[in-house]
PDB file of C-alpha atoms in Angstrom:
ATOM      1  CA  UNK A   1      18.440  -4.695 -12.139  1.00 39.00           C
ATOM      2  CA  UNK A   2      14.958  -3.183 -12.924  1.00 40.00           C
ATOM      3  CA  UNK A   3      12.214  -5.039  -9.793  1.00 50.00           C
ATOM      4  CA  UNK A   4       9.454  -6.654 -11.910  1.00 51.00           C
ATOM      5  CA  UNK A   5       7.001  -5.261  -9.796  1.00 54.00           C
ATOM      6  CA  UNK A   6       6.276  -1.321  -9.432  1.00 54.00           C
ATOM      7  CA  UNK A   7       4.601  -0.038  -6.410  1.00 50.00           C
ATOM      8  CA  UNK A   8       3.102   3.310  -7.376  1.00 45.00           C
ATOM      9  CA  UNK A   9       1.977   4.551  -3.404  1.00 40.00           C
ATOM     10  CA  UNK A  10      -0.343   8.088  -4.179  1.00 38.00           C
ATOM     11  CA  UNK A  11      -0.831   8.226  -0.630  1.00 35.00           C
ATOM     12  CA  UNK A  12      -3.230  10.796   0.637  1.00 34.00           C
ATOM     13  CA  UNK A  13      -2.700  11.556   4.740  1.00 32.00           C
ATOM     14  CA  UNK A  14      -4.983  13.321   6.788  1.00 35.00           C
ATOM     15  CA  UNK A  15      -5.290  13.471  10.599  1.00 33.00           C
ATOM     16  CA  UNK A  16      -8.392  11.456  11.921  1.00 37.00           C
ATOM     17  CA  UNK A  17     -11.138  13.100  13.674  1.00 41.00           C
ATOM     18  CA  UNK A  18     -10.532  11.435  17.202  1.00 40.00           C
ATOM     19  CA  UNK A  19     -11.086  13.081  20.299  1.00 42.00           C
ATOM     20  CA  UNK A  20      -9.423  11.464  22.669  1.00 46.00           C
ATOM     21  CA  UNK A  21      -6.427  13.367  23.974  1.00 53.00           C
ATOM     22  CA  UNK A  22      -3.819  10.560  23.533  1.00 59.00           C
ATOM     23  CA  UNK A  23      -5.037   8.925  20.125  1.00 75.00           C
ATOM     24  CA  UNK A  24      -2.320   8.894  17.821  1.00 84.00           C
ATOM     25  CA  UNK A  25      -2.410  10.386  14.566  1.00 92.00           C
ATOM     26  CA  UNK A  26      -3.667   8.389  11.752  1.00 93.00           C
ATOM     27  CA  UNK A  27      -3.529   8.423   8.004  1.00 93.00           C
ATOM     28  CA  UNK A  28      -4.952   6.688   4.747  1.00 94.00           C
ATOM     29  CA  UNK A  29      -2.561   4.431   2.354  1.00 94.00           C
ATOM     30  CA  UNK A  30      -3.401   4.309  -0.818  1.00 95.00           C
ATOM     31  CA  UNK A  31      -1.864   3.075  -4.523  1.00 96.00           C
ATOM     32  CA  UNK A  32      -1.592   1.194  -7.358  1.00 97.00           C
ATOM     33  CA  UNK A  33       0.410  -1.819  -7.871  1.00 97.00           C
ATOM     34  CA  UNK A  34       1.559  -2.613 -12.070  1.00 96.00           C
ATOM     35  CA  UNK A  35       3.828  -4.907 -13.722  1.00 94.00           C
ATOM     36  CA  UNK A  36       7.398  -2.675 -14.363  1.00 91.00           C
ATOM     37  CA  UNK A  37       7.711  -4.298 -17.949  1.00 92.00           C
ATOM     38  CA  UNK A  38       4.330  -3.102 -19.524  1.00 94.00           C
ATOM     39  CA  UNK A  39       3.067  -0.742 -16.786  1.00 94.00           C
ATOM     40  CA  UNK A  40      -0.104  -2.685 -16.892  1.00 96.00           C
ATOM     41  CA  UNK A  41      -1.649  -2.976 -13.573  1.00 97.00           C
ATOM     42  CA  UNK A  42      -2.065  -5.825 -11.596  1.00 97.00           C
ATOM     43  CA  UNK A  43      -5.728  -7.311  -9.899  1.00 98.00           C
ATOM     44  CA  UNK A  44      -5.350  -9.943  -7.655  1.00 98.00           C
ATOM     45  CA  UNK A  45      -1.818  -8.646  -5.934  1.00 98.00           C
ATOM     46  CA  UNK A  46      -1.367  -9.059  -2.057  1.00 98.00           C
ATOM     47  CA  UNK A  47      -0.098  -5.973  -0.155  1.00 98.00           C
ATOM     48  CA  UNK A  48       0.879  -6.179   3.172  1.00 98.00           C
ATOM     49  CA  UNK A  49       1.321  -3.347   5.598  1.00 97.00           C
ATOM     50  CA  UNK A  50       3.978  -5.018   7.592  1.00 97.00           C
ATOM     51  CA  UNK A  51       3.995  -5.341  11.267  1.00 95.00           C
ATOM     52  CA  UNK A  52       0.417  -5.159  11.523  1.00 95.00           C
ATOM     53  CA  UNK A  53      -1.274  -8.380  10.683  1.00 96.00           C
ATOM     54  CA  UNK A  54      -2.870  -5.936   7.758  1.00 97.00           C
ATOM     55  CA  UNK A  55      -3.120  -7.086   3.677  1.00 98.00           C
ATOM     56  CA  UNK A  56      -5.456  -6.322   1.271  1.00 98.00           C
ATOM     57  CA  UNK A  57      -5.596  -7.315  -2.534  1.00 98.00           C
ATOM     58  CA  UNK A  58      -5.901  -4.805  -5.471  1.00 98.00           C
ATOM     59  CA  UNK A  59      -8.823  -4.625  -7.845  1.00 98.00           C
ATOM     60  CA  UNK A  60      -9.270  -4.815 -11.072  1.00 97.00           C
ATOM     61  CA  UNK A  61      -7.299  -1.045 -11.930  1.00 97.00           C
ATOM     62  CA  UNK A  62      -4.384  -2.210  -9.493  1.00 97.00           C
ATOM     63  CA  UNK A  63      -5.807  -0.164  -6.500  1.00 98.00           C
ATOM     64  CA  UNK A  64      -5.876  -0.559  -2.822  1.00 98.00           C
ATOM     65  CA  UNK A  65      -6.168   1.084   0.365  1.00 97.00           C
ATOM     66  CA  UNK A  66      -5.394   1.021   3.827  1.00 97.00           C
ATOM     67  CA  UNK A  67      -7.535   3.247   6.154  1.00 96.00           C
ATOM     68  CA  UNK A  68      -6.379   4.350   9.882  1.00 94.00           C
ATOM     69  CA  UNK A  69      -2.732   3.470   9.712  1.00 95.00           C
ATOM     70  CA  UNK A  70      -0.507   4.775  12.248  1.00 94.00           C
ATOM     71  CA  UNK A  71       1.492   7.832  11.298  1.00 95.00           C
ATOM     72  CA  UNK A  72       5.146   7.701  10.534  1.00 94.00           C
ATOM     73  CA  UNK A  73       6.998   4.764   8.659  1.00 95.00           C
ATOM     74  CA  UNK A  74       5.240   2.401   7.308  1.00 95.00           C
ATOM     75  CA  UNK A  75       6.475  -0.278   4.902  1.00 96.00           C
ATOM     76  CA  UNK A  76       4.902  -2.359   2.129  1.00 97.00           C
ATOM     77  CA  UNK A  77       5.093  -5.719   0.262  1.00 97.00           C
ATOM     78  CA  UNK A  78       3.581  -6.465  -2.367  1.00 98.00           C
ATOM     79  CA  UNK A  79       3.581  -9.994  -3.698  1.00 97.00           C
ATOM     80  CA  UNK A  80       2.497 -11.082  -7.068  1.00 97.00           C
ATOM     81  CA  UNK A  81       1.982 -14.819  -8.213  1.00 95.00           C
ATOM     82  CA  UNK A  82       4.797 -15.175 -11.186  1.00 94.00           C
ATOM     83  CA  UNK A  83       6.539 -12.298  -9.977  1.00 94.00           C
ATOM     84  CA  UNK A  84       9.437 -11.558  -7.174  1.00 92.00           C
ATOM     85  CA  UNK A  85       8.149  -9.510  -4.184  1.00 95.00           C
ATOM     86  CA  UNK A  86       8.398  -5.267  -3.771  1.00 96.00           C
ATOM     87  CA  UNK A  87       8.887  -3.161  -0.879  1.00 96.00           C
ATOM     88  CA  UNK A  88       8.491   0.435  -0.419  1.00 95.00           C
ATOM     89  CA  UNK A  89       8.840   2.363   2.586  1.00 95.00           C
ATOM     90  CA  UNK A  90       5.874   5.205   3.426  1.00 92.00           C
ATOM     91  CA  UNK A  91       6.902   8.045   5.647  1.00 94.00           C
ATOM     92  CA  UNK A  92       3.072   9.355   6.879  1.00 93.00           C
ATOM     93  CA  UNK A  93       2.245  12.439   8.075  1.00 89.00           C
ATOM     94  CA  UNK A  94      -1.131  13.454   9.543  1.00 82.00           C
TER      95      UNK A  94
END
């Protein structure tokens, strides 16, 4: 069974410029969020970045972004009035 939502994660990583010794990596999420059946993309969805205490809703194309996220797994939900709820899982790399 096809989810109804689709979480289409274009996720662009890059190491932050922190100089601290210890810092751990960090990375920028980024996607777009549509509706599986028509591919049309969704404003108003809620995406979580789970375990953080971190959402953010898209905009009007479907977009949203999460900036200095730890490296490694992260994982997503993405909830949609109407609609059942999507996870992915992100592995980032710095």
């Amino acid at each position: 069974m096809l989810h109804p939502l689709r979480l289409l994660a274009l996720v662009w990583c890059f190491t932050a410029a922190n100089h601290l010794p210890a810092a751990q990596p960090t990375a920028t999420l980024s996607g777009r969020v549509s509706f599986a059946a028509t591919g049309e993309y969704l404003e108003r969805a809620r995406v979580v970045l789970e375990g953080t205490g971190r959402e953010v809703y898209t905009d009007s194309l479907g977009s949203f972004i999460f900036a200095d996220v730890a490296t490694g797994p992260s994982r997503l939900q993405v909830f949609y009035t109407g609609l059942g709820t999507a996870t992915a899982t992100i592995n980032l790399t710095p």
